[in-house]
Amino acid sequence: MAPPDVLVIGAGLAGLNCARHLHERGLSVQVVEATDRVGGRVRTDTVDGFRLDRGFQVLLTAYPETQRELDYDALDLHPFHDGALVRYNGRFQRVADPRRHPWDAPRTVLARIGTLADKLRVLRLRQALADRSIPQIMEQEERPTIEVLRERWGFSSVMIDRFFRPFLGGIFFDRALQASSRMFEFVFKMFAEGRTVLPAGGIDRIPAQMRRDLPDEAVRLNTRVEAIDEQTVTLATGGALEAPHVVVATEAPAANRLVGDVSPTEGRSTVCLYYDAPRSPLDDPFLVLNGEGVGPINNLAVPSDVAPGYAPDDRALVSVVVVGRPAEDEAALQRSVRAQLIDWFGLEAGGWTHLQTQHLPYALPEQAPPFLSPYERPVRRRRGLYVCGDHRRTASLNGALAAGRAAADAVWADHTD
């Protein structure tokens, strides 16, 4: 067979988006993927009829790239409640967006997660970010999020510790809040302007939808790349592939191994534990945050409350997130998580069946400053070699798709030059 015009290494969202844009322009594309399925970190496992996303993941409908690239109607998206239950002082404090849930406003005002001034500052933050474009946010001085929460936006330590640490800690896997302030303001704008949703049947419906835009023969699974030399790609099996254009669409550590000088290669880690419960411990599809800062659990959700297909009929799927790399061994971690679940939800949680523990050593790129300086890292290494992934843009679904499209544009520009 003739070599393809473009060889894409990695079938995550960035690689798939790059491939589909080039396919639409008439180029022949071959995608090689080391694992047994497309999607990269956007993956869902099936265990005993439950759909377990690879780590707790959500889609923010305001993301401009997902609006552009995905068919929301076909994904059958279902929203979380626009708020959270914050565990503090032995109780769940209910907070919600008063613009979308005005009936929750009294409980939000009375919730002991910050002062009334803090809650007004949240509204001021929302409005300020609504008035700024994404490029304007990305041109703000980049600092650690903890600093801008205190100094730029004036939040109290109480509000930061009880709300922002667990909320943003579960997004960035960083309870110390050292992630880029540009990333924080971008993500907060997305939360405020759209809905937080899950596709019916699992987050892997997103890459599955993208895969359908490519010919069957365009994707090779279980094909690991060992090295790249000019336009020759050596496979772990000893075979080789060639193409005029090679796109490396992998996580940063793998990209650095293949082409060098890719940074940052450090990542943030998390552990996700899944449980089968006879019924949901929650009344609504809320995100639950640990505002007490005690115990292993950072945040918790019940995906089956949000979207159908996550659990068999008459069962509930409980997802627990632990940020970072626990010092405990597996058995000790499960015991401490179970004890905290019982403390929060009563003895019934002691009977929940543990389905799976997922250890994700590279769940996200490290996003501490200067991660987004510049906020659009180059994707073109030289003519014929390109690198893309969420480490080139924002560490998000939006960033992965944007980087893939940027790589496709760079390939097309070189191809037509």
Short mmCIF file of C-alpha atoms in Angstrom, two decimals:
data_model
loop_
_atom_site.label_atom_id
_atom_site.label_comp_id
_atom_site.label_asym_id
_atom_site.label_seq_id
_atom_site.Cartn_x
_atom_site.Cartn_y
_atom_site.Cartn_z
CA MET A 1 0.00 0.00 0.00
CA ALA A 2 1.13 3.56 -0.70
CA PRO A 3 2.18 5.51 2.39
CA PRO A 4 -0.46 7.91 3.70
CA ASP A 5 -0.15 11.66 3.35
CA VAL A 6 -0.26 11.97 7.14
CA LEU A 7 0.63 9.59 9.95
CA VAL A 8 -0.92 10.49 13.31
CA ILE A 9 0.55 8.84 16.41
CA GLY A 10 -2.11 8.63 19.11
CA ALA A 11 -5.90 8.35 18.88
CA GLY A 12 -6.81 10.64 21.75
CA LEU A 13 -9.03 13.64 21.12
CA ALA A 14 -6.19 15.71 19.67
CA GLY A 15 -5.11 12.98 17.26
CA LEU A 16 -8.65 12.16 16.18
CA ASN A 17 -9.48 15.80 15.60
CA CYS A 18 -6.32 16.35 13.60
CA ALA A 19 -7.04 13.26 11.49
CA ARG A 20 -10.66 14.09 10.79
CA HIS A 21 -9.83 17.67 9.70
CA LEU A 22 -7.18 16.40 7.30
CA HIS A 23 -9.48 13.65 6.02
CA GLU A 24 -12.16 16.27 5.34
CA ARG A 25 -9.59 18.16 3.22
CA GLY A 26 -8.93 15.10 1.11
CA LEU A 27 -5.62 13.88 2.55
CA SER A 28 -5.07 10.19 3.29
CA VAL A 29 -4.53 9.68 7.01
CA GLN A 30 -3.32 6.74 9.10
CA VAL A 31 -3.79 6.90 12.89
CA VAL A 32 -1.80 4.46 15.03
CA GLU A 33 -2.83 3.92 18.66
CA ALA A 34 -0.89 1.96 21.28
CA THR A 35 -3.96 0.81 23.22
CA ASP A 36 -7.03 -1.23 22.34
CA ARG A 37 -9.38 1.70 21.72
CA VAL A 38 -9.57 5.34 20.67
CA GLY A 39 -9.96 8.23 23.12
CA GLY A 40 -6.71 8.30 25.09
CA ARG A 41 -7.58 9.45 28.61
CA VAL A 42 -11.20 9.98 27.54
CA ARG A 43 -12.09 6.38 28.18
CA THR A 44 -14.91 4.36 29.76
CA ASP A 45 -14.66 0.83 31.13
CA THR A 46 -17.62 -1.51 31.60
CA VAL A 47 -17.72 -3.50 34.85
CA ASP A 48 -20.76 -5.61 35.81
CA GLY A 49 -23.03 -3.42 33.71
CA PHE A 50 -21.67 -0.14 35.13
CA ARG A 51 -19.96 2.45 32.92
CA LEU A 52 -16.82 3.73 34.67
CA ASP A 53 -15.23 6.79 33.10
CA ARG A 54 -11.45 6.78 33.32
CA GLY A 55 -11.30 9.18 36.23
CA PHE A 56 -14.08 11.64 36.97
CA GLN A 57 -14.65 13.58 33.75
CA VAL A 58 -17.25 16.08 32.59
CA LEU A 59 -17.95 18.11 29.47
CA LEU A 60 -18.52 21.86 29.76
CA THR A 61 -20.96 22.81 27.03
CA ALA A 62 -19.56 26.36 26.76
CA TYR A 63 -16.22 25.09 25.45
CA PRO A 64 -15.91 26.74 22.02
CA GLU A 65 -14.01 23.81 20.50
CA THR A 66 -16.49 21.16 21.62
CA GLN A 67 -19.32 23.32 20.29
CA ARG A 68 -17.50 23.47 16.98
CA GLU A 69 -16.39 19.85 16.73
CA LEU A 70 -19.04 17.71 18.44
CA ASP A 71 -22.69 16.93 17.76
CA TYR A 72 -24.22 17.66 21.15
CA ASP A 73 -27.64 16.32 20.20
CA ALA A 74 -26.22 12.98 19.13
CA LEU A 75 -24.23 12.71 22.37
CA ASP A 76 -27.49 12.97 24.38
CA LEU A 77 -26.01 15.24 27.05
CA HIS A 78 -27.41 15.39 30.58
CA PRO A 79 -26.59 18.17 33.08
CA PHE A 80 -25.43 18.23 36.66
CA HIS A 81 -27.27 20.55 39.04
CA ASP A 82 -25.66 23.99 38.77
CA GLY A 83 -24.21 23.95 42.24
CA ALA A 84 -22.60 21.67 44.80
CA LEU A 85 -23.07 20.03 48.15
CA VAL A 86 -20.16 21.09 50.33
CA ARG A 87 -19.42 18.87 53.31
CA TYR A 88 -18.54 21.03 56.29
CA ASN A 89 -18.99 20.67 60.04
CA GLY A 90 -20.65 17.28 59.65
CA ARG A 91 -23.36 18.54 57.27
CA PHE A 92 -23.88 19.06 53.57
CA GLN A 93 -24.12 22.76 52.74
CA ARG A 94 -26.11 23.32 49.53
CA VAL A 95 -24.84 26.05 47.23
CA ALA A 96 -26.14 26.79 43.76
CA ASP A 97 -26.03 29.33 40.98
CA PRO A 98 -28.80 31.78 41.99
CA ARG A 99 -29.32 32.85 38.39
CA ARG A 100 -30.28 29.33 37.36
CA HIS A 101 -31.71 28.06 40.64
CA PRO A 102 -33.20 31.07 42.43
CA TRP A 103 -35.07 28.80 44.86
CA ASP A 104 -31.68 27.69 46.22
CA ALA A 105 -30.61 31.28 46.94
CA PRO A 106 -31.58 31.29 50.65
CA ARG A 107 -29.65 28.08 51.35
CA THR A 108 -26.69 29.40 49.37
CA VAL A 109 -26.62 32.61 51.40
CA LEU A 110 -26.78 30.66 54.67
CA ALA A 111 -24.25 27.98 53.67
CA ARG A 112 -21.22 28.11 55.94
CA ILE A 113 -18.61 28.05 53.23
CA GLY A 114 -17.74 31.74 53.20
CA THR A 115 -19.01 35.15 54.10
CA LEU A 116 -21.84 36.97 52.36
CA ALA A 117 -19.15 39.18 50.84
CA ASP A 118 -17.47 36.07 49.42
CA LYS A 119 -20.69 35.00 47.75
CA LEU A 120 -21.12 38.44 46.24
CA ARG A 121 -17.54 38.22 45.01
CA VAL A 122 -18.47 35.03 43.14
CA LEU A 123 -21.17 36.98 41.29
CA ARG A 124 -18.66 39.75 40.56
CA LEU A 125 -16.16 37.19 39.28
CA ARG A 126 -18.79 35.65 37.02
CA GLN A 127 -19.75 39.01 35.56
CA ALA A 128 -16.16 40.13 35.06
CA LEU A 129 -15.29 36.94 33.20
CA ALA A 130 -18.47 37.13 31.13
CA ASP A 131 -17.32 40.56 29.94
CA ARG A 132 -13.91 39.24 28.86
CA SER A 133 -13.10 37.18 25.81
CA ILE A 134 -10.95 34.06 26.14
CA PRO A 135 -7.96 35.83 24.50
CA GLN A 136 -8.33 38.66 27.03
CA ILE A 137 -8.30 36.14 29.89
CA MET A 138 -5.19 34.53 28.44
CA GLU A 139 -3.45 37.89 28.26
CA GLN A 140 -3.88 38.59 31.98
CA GLU A 141 -0.79 38.26 34.15
CA GLU A 142 -0.30 34.54 34.82
CA ARG A 143 0.02 33.68 38.49
CA PRO A 144 -0.84 30.71 40.73
CA THR A 145 -4.61 30.45 41.21
CA ILE A 146 -4.32 30.74 45.00
CA GLU A 147 -2.78 34.20 44.61
CA VAL A 148 -5.43 35.60 42.28
CA LEU A 149 -8.24 34.22 44.45
CA ARG A 150 -6.83 36.17 47.38
CA GLU A 151 -5.42 39.27 45.76
CA ARG A 152 -7.22 39.86 42.45
CA TRP A 153 -10.67 38.68 43.56
CA GLY A 154 -10.49 39.18 47.35
CA PHE A 155 -11.81 35.83 48.57
CA SER A 156 -11.37 34.97 52.24
CA SER A 157 -9.32 32.01 53.43
CA VAL A 158 -12.56 30.38 54.60
CA MET A 159 -14.07 30.52 51.10
CA ILE A 160 -10.87 29.30 49.51
CA ASP A 161 -10.43 26.38 51.90
CA ARG A 162 -14.03 25.23 52.03
CA PHE A 163 -15.03 25.74 48.40
CA PHE A 164 -12.24 26.52 45.96
CA ARG A 165 -9.73 23.93 47.22
CA PRO A 166 -12.06 20.95 46.74
CA PHE A 167 -13.80 22.39 43.66
CA LEU A 168 -10.70 23.39 41.72
CA GLY A 169 -8.69 20.59 43.33
CA GLY A 170 -11.00 18.11 41.62
CA ILE A 171 -10.59 19.88 38.26
CA PHE A 172 -6.83 20.47 38.32
CA PHE A 173 -5.93 17.62 40.74
CA ASP A 174 -4.15 20.29 42.73
CA ARG A 175 -5.55 21.22 46.16
CA ALA A 176 -2.65 23.62 46.70
CA LEU A 177 -4.16 25.70 43.84
CA GLN A 178 -0.85 26.30 42.09
CA ALA A 179 -2.41 25.90 38.63
CA SER A 180 -2.31 28.83 36.23
CA SER A 181 -4.67 31.69 36.99
CA ARG A 182 -5.38 31.88 33.28
CA MET A 183 -6.60 28.30 33.37
CA PHE A 184 -8.75 28.99 36.44
CA GLU A 185 -10.44 32.04 34.92
CA PHE A 186 -11.00 30.26 31.60
CA VAL A 187 -12.57 27.23 33.28
CA PHE A 188 -14.67 29.33 35.66
CA LYS A 189 -15.99 31.29 32.67
CA MET A 190 -16.92 28.01 30.97
CA PHE A 191 -18.74 26.74 34.09
CA ALA A 192 -20.66 30.03 34.34
CA GLU A 193 -21.65 30.30 30.68
CA GLY A 194 -22.70 26.71 29.99
CA ARG A 195 -23.76 23.50 31.63
CA THR A 196 -21.70 20.72 33.16
CA VAL A 197 -22.83 17.53 31.45
CA LEU A 198 -22.23 13.85 30.81
CA PRO A 199 -23.13 11.96 27.62
CA ALA A 200 -25.61 9.15 28.09
CA GLY A 201 -23.63 5.94 28.40
CA GLY A 202 -20.23 7.39 29.24
CA ILE A 203 -17.60 9.99 28.37
CA ASP A 204 -16.15 7.69 25.70
CA ARG A 205 -19.13 8.55 23.51
CA ILE A 206 -17.12 11.65 22.58
CA PRO A 207 -14.16 9.89 20.89
CA ALA A 208 -16.52 7.25 19.50
CA GLN A 209 -18.45 10.00 17.71
CA MET A 210 -15.23 11.48 16.32
CA ARG A 211 -13.96 8.06 15.19
CA ARG A 212 -17.02 7.61 12.96
CA ASP A 213 -15.83 10.48 10.77
CA LEU A 214 -12.79 8.43 9.67
CA PRO A 215 -12.68 5.38 7.38
CA ASP A 216 -12.39 2.04 9.16
CA GLU A 217 -8.92 1.43 7.77
CA ALA A 218 -7.66 4.82 8.97
CA VAL A 219 -7.16 3.68 12.58
CA ARG A 220 -4.80 0.91 13.73
CA LEU A 221 -5.13 -0.11 17.37
CA ASN A 222 -2.60 -1.98 19.53
CA THR A 223 0.22 -0.40 17.50
CA ARG A 224 2.92 1.16 19.68
CA VAL A 225 5.52 3.52 18.21
CA GLU A 226 9.11 3.04 19.34
CA ALA A 227 10.96 5.84 17.54
CA ILE A 228 10.80 8.52 14.85
CA ASP A 229 13.67 9.20 12.43
CA GLU A 230 12.92 11.93 9.91
CA GLN A 231 9.73 10.64 8.23
CA THR A 232 10.16 7.02 9.27
CA VAL A 233 8.22 5.74 12.28
CA THR A 234 9.52 2.53 13.85
CA LEU A 235 6.96 0.33 15.59
CA ALA A 236 7.55 -1.69 18.74
CA THR A 237 7.01 -4.83 16.66
CA GLY A 238 9.99 -3.92 14.49
CA GLY A 239 7.99 -2.76 11.48
CA ALA A 240 8.12 0.75 10.08
CA LEU A 241 5.76 3.28 8.54
CA GLU A 242 6.53 6.37 6.50
CA ALA A 243 4.62 9.52 5.62
CA PRO A 244 5.47 13.04 4.38
CA HIS A 245 3.81 14.43 7.51
CA VAL A 246 4.01 12.87 10.99
CA VAL A 247 1.88 14.20 13.85
CA VAL A 248 2.72 13.14 17.41
CA ALA A 249 -0.60 13.36 19.29
CA THR A 250 0.34 11.73 22.58
CA GLU A 251 0.66 12.77 26.21
CA ALA A 252 3.64 15.03 26.82
CA PRO A 253 5.98 12.39 28.31
CA ALA A 254 5.52 10.10 25.30
CA ALA A 255 5.89 13.00 22.87
CA ASN A 256 9.10 14.07 24.60
CA ARG A 257 10.47 10.53 24.30
CA LEU A 258 9.73 10.46 20.58
CA VAL A 259 10.77 13.96 19.46
CA GLY A 260 12.46 15.65 22.46
CA ASP A 261 12.14 19.16 23.88
CA VAL A 262 8.44 18.84 24.79
CA SER A 263 7.50 20.51 28.06
CA PRO A 264 6.05 20.36 30.57
CA THR A 265 6.33 16.60 30.91
CA GLU A 266 5.24 16.56 34.54
CA GLY A 267 1.66 15.62 35.28
CA ARG A 268 -0.96 15.65 38.00
CA SER A 269 -2.21 12.34 39.34
CA THR A 270 -5.47 11.14 40.86
CA VAL A 271 -7.22 8.01 42.05
CA CYS A 272 -10.86 7.28 41.31
CA LEU A 273 -12.85 4.64 43.20
CA TYR A 274 -16.20 3.37 41.97
CA TYR A 275 -18.98 1.77 44.02
CA ASP A 276 -22.21 -0.05 43.26
CA ALA A 277 -24.98 1.23 45.56
CA PRO A 278 -28.60 0.01 45.76
CA ARG A 279 -29.76 3.62 45.49
CA SER A 280 -28.24 7.07 45.18
CA PRO A 281 -27.15 8.77 48.41
CA LEU A 282 -28.06 12.14 46.86
CA ASP A 283 -31.39 13.81 46.09
CA ASP A 284 -30.23 15.59 42.94
CA PRO A 285 -27.38 15.27 40.42
CA PHE A 286 -24.92 17.26 42.53
CA LEU A 287 -21.17 17.36 42.78
CA VAL A 288 -20.17 16.78 46.41
CA LEU A 289 -17.10 18.64 47.73
CA ASN A 290 -15.05 17.96 50.84
CA GLY A 291 -14.98 21.39 52.47
CA GLU A 292 -13.58 20.02 55.72
CA GLY A 293 -10.22 19.11 54.25
CA VAL A 294 -10.11 15.91 56.32
CA GLY A 295 -9.99 12.40 54.88
CA PRO A 296 -8.98 11.09 51.47
CA ILE A 297 -12.08 12.07 49.50
CA ASN A 298 -11.82 15.36 47.59
CA ASN A 299 -15.07 15.14 45.65
CA LEU A 300 -17.83 12.67 44.91
CA ALA A 301 -20.60 12.28 42.36
CA VAL A 302 -23.26 9.81 41.29
CA PRO A 303 -22.98 9.68 37.47
CA SER A 304 -26.10 7.50 37.22
CA ASP A 305 -28.07 10.41 38.74
CA VAL A 306 -26.88 12.58 35.87
CA ALA A 307 -27.11 10.46 32.73
CA PRO A 308 -28.70 7.12 31.83
CA GLY A 309 -26.56 4.14 31.03
CA TYR A 310 -24.01 4.56 33.80
CA ALA A 311 -25.62 1.91 36.01
CA PRO A 312 -28.01 -1.02 35.57
CA ASP A 313 -31.66 -0.40 36.38
CA ASP A 314 -32.38 0.03 40.09
CA ARG A 315 -28.69 0.54 40.94
CA ALA A 316 -26.55 3.63 41.45
CA LEU A 317 -22.93 4.32 40.52
CA VAL A 318 -20.92 6.34 43.06
CA SER A 319 -17.66 7.93 41.91
CA VAL A 320 -15.06 9.05 44.48
CA VAL A 321 -12.01 11.18 43.64
CA VAL A 322 -8.79 11.22 45.65
CA VAL A 323 -6.33 13.88 44.53
CA GLY A 324 -2.66 13.02 44.07
CA ARG A 325 -0.80 9.82 44.91
CA PRO A 326 -2.01 8.40 48.23
CA ALA A 327 0.71 7.31 50.65
CA GLU A 328 -1.47 4.36 51.70
CA ASP A 329 -1.44 1.01 49.97
CA GLU A 330 -4.54 -0.12 48.09
CA ALA A 331 -6.18 -1.92 50.99
CA ALA A 332 -5.58 0.95 53.41
CA LEU A 333 -6.90 3.49 50.90
CA GLN A 334 -10.09 1.52 50.42
CA ARG A 335 -10.59 1.29 54.19
CA SER A 336 -10.11 5.02 54.73
CA VAL A 337 -12.40 5.94 51.82
CA ARG A 338 -15.05 3.52 53.09
CA ALA A 339 -14.85 5.00 56.58
CA GLN A 340 -15.38 8.49 55.18
CA LEU A 341 -18.32 7.36 53.05
CA ILE A 342 -19.96 5.86 56.17
CA ASP A 343 -19.35 9.10 58.05
CA TRP A 344 -21.00 11.08 55.27
CA PHE A 345 -23.89 8.79 54.30
CA GLY A 346 -24.39 6.38 57.17
CA LEU A 347 -23.93 2.66 57.64
CA GLU A 348 -25.60 1.87 54.32
CA ALA A 349 -22.41 3.05 52.57
CA GLY A 350 -20.58 0.23 54.31
CA GLY A 351 -22.52 -2.20 52.13
CA TRP A 352 -21.71 -0.59 48.81
CA THR A 353 -19.80 -2.93 46.50
CA HIS A 354 -16.39 -1.71 45.41
CA LEU A 355 -16.22 -2.03 41.62
CA GLN A 356 -12.84 -0.63 40.66
CA THR A 357 -9.98 1.60 41.77
CA GLN A 358 -8.34 3.56 38.96
CA HIS A 359 -4.85 4.96 39.54
CA LEU A 360 -4.12 7.68 37.00
CA PRO A 361 -0.48 8.79 37.42
CA TYR A 362 -0.78 11.21 34.47
CA ALA A 363 -4.35 12.48 34.62
CA LEU A 364 -3.48 16.02 33.46
CA PRO A 365 -0.40 18.00 32.47
CA GLU A 366 1.15 20.10 35.24
CA GLN A 367 -0.48 23.53 34.85
CA ALA A 368 1.50 25.73 37.22
CA PRO A 369 2.79 28.97 35.65
CA PRO A 370 4.23 29.41 33.08
CA PHE A 371 2.06 26.62 31.59
CA LEU A 372 -0.04 29.10 29.60
CA SER A 373 2.73 31.54 28.72
CA PRO A 374 2.27 31.41 25.80
CA TYR A 375 -1.24 30.02 25.88
CA GLU A 376 -0.86 28.59 22.38
CA ARG A 377 2.32 26.54 22.27
CA PRO A 378 3.72 25.77 18.81
CA VAL A 379 2.54 22.54 17.18
CA ARG A 380 4.94 22.61 14.23
CA ARG A 381 8.42 21.25 15.06
CA ARG A 382 9.70 21.38 11.51
CA ARG A 383 8.28 20.79 8.09
CA GLY A 384 6.81 17.29 8.21
CA LEU A 385 6.80 16.89 12.03
CA TYR A 386 4.13 18.20 14.38
CA VAL A 387 3.15 17.76 18.03
CA CYS A 388 -0.32 18.21 19.50
CA GLY A 389 -2.26 17.40 22.67
CA ASP A 390 -3.74 19.23 25.64
CA HIS A 391 -0.18 20.09 26.74
CA ARG A 392 -0.05 22.48 23.74
CA ARG A 393 -3.15 24.45 24.78
CA THR A 394 -5.33 24.28 27.92
CA ALA A 395 -5.38 20.96 29.77
CA SER A 396 -9.00 20.21 28.90
CA LEU A 397 -11.21 18.61 26.29
CA ASN A 398 -11.31 22.03 24.67
CA GLY A 399 -7.52 22.28 24.61
CA ALA A 400 -7.04 18.81 23.13
CA LEU A 401 -9.46 19.52 20.30
CA ALA A 402 -7.95 22.96 19.66
CA ALA A 403 -4.42 21.54 19.48
CA GLY A 404 -5.53 18.82 17.07
CA ARG A 405 -7.15 21.35 14.78
CA ALA A 406 -4.06 23.59 14.95
CA ALA A 407 -1.84 20.66 13.95
CA ALA A 408 -4.13 19.87 11.02
CA ASP A 409 -3.91 23.49 9.88
CA ALA A 410 -0.10 23.37 10.10
CA VAL A 411 0.06 20.14 8.10
CA TRP A 412 -2.28 21.53 5.48
CA ALA A 413 -0.25 24.73 5.17
CA ASP A 414 2.96 22.76 4.59
CA HIS A 415 1.23 20.31 2.24
CA THR A 416 -0.13 23.07 0.02
CA ASP A 417 2.96 25.29 0.17
#
